[in-house]
Coordinates of C-alpha atoms and ligand atoms in Angstrom, one line a residue:
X19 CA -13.5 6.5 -17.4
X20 CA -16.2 8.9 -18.1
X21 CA -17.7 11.3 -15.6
X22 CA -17.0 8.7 -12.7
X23 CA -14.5 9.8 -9.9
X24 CA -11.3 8.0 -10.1
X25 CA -9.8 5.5 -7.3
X26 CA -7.4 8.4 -6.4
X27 CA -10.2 10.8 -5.9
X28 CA -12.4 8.3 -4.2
X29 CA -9.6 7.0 -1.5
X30 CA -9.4 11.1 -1.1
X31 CA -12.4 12.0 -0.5
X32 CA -13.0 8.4 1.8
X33 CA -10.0 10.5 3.8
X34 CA -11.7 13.3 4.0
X35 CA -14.7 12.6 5.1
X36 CA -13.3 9.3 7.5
X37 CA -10.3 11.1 8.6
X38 CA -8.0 8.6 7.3
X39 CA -8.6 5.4 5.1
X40 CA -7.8 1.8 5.7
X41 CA -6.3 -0.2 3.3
X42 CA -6.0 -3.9 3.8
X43 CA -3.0 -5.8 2.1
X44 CA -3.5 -9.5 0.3
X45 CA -0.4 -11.2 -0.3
X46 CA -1.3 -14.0 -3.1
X47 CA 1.4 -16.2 -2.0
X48 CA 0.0 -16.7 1.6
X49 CA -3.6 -17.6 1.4
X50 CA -5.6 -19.9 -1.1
X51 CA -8.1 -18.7 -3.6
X52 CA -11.0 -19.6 -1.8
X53 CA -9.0 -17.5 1.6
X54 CA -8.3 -15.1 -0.4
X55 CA -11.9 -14.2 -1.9
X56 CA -13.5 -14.8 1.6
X57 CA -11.1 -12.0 2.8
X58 CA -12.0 -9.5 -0.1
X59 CA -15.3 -10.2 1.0
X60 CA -14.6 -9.4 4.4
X61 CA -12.6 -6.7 4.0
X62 CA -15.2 -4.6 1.8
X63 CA -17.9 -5.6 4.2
X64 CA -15.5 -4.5 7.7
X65 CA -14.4 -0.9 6.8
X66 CA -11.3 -1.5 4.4
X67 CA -11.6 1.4 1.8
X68 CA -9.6 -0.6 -0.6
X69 CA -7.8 -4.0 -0.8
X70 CA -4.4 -3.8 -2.3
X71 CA -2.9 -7.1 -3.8
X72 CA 0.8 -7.8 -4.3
X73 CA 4.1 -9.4 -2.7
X74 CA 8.1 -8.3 -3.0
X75 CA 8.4 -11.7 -4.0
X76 CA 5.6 -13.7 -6.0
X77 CA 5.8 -17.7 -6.0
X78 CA 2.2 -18.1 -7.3
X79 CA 1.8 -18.3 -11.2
X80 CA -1.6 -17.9 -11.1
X81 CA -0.9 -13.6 -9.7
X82 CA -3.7 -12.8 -12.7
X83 CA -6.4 -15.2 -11.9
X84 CA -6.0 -14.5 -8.1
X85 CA -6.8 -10.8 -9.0
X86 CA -10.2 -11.7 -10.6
X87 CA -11.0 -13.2 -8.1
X88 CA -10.7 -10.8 -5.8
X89 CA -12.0 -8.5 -7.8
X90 CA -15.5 -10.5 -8.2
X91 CA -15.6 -10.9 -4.7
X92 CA -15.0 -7.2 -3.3
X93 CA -17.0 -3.9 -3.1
X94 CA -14.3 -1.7 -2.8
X95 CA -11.5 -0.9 -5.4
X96 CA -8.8 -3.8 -6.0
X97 CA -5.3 -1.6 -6.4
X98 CA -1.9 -3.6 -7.6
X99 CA 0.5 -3.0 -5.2
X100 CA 3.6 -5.1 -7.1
X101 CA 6.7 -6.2 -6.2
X102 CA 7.7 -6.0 -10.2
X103 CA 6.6 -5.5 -13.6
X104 CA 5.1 -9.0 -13.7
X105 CA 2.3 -8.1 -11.0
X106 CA 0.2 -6.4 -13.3
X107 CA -3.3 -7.1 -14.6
X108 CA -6.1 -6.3 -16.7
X109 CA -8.6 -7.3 -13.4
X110 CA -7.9 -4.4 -11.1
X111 CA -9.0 -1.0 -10.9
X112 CA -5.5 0.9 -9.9
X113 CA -2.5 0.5 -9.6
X114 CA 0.4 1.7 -7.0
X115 CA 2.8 2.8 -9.8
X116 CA 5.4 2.3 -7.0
X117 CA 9.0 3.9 -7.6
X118 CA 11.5 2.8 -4.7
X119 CA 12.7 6.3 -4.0
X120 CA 14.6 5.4 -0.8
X121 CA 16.8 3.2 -2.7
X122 CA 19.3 3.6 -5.6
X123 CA 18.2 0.4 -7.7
X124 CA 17.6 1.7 -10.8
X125 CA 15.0 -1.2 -11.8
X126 CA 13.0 -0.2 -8.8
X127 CA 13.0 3.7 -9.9
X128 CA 12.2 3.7 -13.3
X129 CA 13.2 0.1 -15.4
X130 CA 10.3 -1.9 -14.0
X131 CA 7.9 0.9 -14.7
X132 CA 8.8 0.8 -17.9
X133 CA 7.9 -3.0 -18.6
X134 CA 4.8 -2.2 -17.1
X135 CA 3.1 1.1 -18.7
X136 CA 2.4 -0.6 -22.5
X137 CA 0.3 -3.0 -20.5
X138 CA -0.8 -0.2 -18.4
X139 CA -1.9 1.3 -20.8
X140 CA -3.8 -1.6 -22.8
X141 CA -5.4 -2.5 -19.8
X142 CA -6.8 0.9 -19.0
X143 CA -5.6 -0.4 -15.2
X144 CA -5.7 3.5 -13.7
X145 CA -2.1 4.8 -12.7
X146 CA -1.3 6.3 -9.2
X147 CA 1.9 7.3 -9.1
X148 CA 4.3 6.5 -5.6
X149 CA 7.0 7.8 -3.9
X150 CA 7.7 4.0 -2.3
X151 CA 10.0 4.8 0.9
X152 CA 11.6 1.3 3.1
X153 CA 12.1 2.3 6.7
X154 CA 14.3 -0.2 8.5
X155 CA 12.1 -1.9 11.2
X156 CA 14.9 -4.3 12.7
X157 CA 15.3 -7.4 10.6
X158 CA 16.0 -7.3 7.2
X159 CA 12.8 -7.5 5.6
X160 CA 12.0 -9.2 2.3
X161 CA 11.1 -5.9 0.2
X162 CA 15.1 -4.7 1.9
X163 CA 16.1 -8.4 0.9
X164 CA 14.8 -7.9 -2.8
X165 CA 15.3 -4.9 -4.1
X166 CA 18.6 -4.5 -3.3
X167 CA 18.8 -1.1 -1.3
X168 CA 19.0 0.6 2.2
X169 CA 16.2 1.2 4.6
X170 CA 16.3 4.4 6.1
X171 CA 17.7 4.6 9.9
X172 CA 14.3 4.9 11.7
X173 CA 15.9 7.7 13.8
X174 CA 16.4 9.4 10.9
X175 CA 13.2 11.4 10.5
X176 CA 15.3 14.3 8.3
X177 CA 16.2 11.5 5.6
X178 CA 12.4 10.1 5.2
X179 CA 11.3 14.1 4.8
X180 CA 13.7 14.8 1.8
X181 CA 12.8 11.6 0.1
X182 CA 9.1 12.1 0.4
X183 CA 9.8 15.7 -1.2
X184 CA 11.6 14.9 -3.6
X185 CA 9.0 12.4 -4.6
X186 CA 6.6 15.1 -4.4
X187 CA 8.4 17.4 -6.4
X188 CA 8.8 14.7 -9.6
X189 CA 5.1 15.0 -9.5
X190 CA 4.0 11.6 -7.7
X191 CA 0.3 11.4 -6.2
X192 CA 1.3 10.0 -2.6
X193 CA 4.1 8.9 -0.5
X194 CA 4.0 6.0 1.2
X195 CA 6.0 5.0 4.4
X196 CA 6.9 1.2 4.9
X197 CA 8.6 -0.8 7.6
X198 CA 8.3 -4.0 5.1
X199 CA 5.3 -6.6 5.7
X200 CA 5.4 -8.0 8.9
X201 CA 7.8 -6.2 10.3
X202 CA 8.9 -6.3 14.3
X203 CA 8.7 -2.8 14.7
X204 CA 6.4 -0.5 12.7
X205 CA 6.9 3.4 11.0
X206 CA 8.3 5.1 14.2
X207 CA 5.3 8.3 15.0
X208 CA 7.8 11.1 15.2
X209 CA 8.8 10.0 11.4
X210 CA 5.5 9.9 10.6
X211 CA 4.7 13.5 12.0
X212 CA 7.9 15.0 10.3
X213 CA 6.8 13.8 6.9
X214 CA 3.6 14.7 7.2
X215 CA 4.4 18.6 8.0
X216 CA 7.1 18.5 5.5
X217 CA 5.0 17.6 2.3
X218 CA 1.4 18.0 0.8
X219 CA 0.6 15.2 -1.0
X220 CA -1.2 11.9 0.7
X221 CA 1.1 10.0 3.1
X222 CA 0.8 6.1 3.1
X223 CA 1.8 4.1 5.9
X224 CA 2.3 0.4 6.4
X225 CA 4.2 -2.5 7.4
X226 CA 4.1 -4.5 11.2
X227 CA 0.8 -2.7 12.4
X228 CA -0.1 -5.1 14.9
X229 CA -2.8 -3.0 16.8
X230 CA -5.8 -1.1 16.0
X231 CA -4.4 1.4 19.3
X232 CA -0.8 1.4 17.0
X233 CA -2.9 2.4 13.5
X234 CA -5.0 4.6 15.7
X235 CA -1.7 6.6 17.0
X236 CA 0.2 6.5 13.0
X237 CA -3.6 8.3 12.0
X238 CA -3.0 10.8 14.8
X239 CA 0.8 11.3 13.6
X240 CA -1.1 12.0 10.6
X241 CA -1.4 9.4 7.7
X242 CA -3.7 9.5 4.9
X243 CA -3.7 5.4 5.0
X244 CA -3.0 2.6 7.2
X245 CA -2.0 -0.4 5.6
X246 CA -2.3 -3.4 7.6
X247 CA -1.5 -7.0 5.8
X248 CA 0.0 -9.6 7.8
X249 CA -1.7 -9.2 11.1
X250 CA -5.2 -9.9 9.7
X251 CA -4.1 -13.0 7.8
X252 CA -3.7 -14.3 11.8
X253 CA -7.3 -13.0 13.0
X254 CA -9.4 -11.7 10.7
X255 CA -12.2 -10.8 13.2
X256 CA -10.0 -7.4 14.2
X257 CA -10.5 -5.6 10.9
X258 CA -13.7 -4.2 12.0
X259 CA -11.2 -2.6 15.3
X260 CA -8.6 -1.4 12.7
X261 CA -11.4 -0.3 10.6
X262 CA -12.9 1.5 13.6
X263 CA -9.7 2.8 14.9
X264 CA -8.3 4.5 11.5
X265 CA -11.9 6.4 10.8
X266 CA -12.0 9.1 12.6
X267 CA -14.8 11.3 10.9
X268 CA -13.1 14.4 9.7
X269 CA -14.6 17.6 11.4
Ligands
LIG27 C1 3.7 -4.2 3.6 O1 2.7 -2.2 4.5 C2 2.4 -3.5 4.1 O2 4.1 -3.7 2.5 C3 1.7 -4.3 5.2 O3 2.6 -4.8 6.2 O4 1.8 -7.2 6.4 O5 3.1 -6.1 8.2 O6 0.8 -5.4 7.8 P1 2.0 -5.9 7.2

């Protein structure tokens, strides 16, 4: 790695000096190859600070040639954001070392991390460690569905705090917030705001952004990132708006 800032220090100091950073979400299972290098493309040219690429549940067999590829195509880092231990490759720059803090699956907090660090490792793939947090959204959605655990009550703003703490406290580099990809109601603001006060490191937050006006009020609540996935897969001419509506040049 050299003298050259890491991904973590870059997407901080993109937050910094943008007020938040935009993170846009592709889900190898929905798009084709050729989709899904036009969007890296895209996204690197629109604003995105960083494409994250992953799924709860991964049908393609194909997950490390899909990561080249969008790799090759983008300008901006390419960070693993996996669903398990077999969503990781040597083509990416990071990796969201993801422990599922808000549940009580084992596999999810430590035994799929395991699988993964000796390739981790061989790979040189750089490690960000996060407190991964589900936030009920109304439906069950597929990351509830998967790895077997409870949300956390939306109205429950106390429980998303202590989770995000304790997260902080076993030494993890960001927390992130997630309502589950397209979910029908996103990270409630008021939960946002709690967490934020409550803790010091980054706060990620994703899942059924629908608006650049909704990821321009989850910024204000105060996130570090907006994730958006789903809703760009329908129109990818908005990213620019998200892009817009997330950077708000830090005074
Ligand atoms: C899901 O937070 C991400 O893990 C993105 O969700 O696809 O609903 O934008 P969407």
């Amino acid at each position: 790695m050299g003298g050259r800032p890491s991904v973590f220090e870059n997407l901080m100091d993109v937050a910094r000096e943008k007020g938040a950073g935009y993170l846009v979400l592709l889900d190898p299972d929905r798009l084709d190859t050729a989709r899904l290098r036009a969007m890296a493309r895209e996204a690197s040219d629109g604003g995105a600070d960083a494409i994250l690429v992953g799924s709860s549940l991964l049908l393609s067999d194909e997950f490390d040639e899909i990561v080249a590829a969008v790799k090759k195509a983008a300008t901006v880092p390419v960070i693993l954001f996996p669903g398990s231990a077999s969503q990781v490759s040597r083509h990416a720059d990071a990796i969201f070392y993801l422990s599922l803090v808000s549940g009580r699956n084992p596999d999810l907090l430590i035994g799929e991390h395991v699988k993964a660090a000796p390739l981790l490792k061989r790979y040189e793939v750089e490690v960000i460690s996060v407190a991964y947090m589900i936030v009920e959204s109304g439906t069950l959605s597929s990351v509830g569905y998967m790895s077997h655990t409870l949300p956390i009550p939306r109205d429950k703003a106390d429980i998303a705090m202590a989770h995000a703490l304790a997260g902080e406290f076993l030494g993890m580099k960001m927390a992130y917030l997630d309502a589950g990809s397209g979910a029908g109601h996103s990270v409630p603001t008021a939960m946002v705001e709690a967490v934020r006060s409550y803790i010091s490191i980054p706060l990620i937050v994703g899942g059924g952004i629908k608006t650049p006006q909704q990821a321009g009020k989850i910024v204000e609540a105060g996130a570090t990132f907006v994730v958006t996935g789903n809703v760009l897969e329908e129109d990818a001419d908005r990213l620019q708006e998200f892009a817009r509506a997330i950077h708000r040049e830090a005074s």
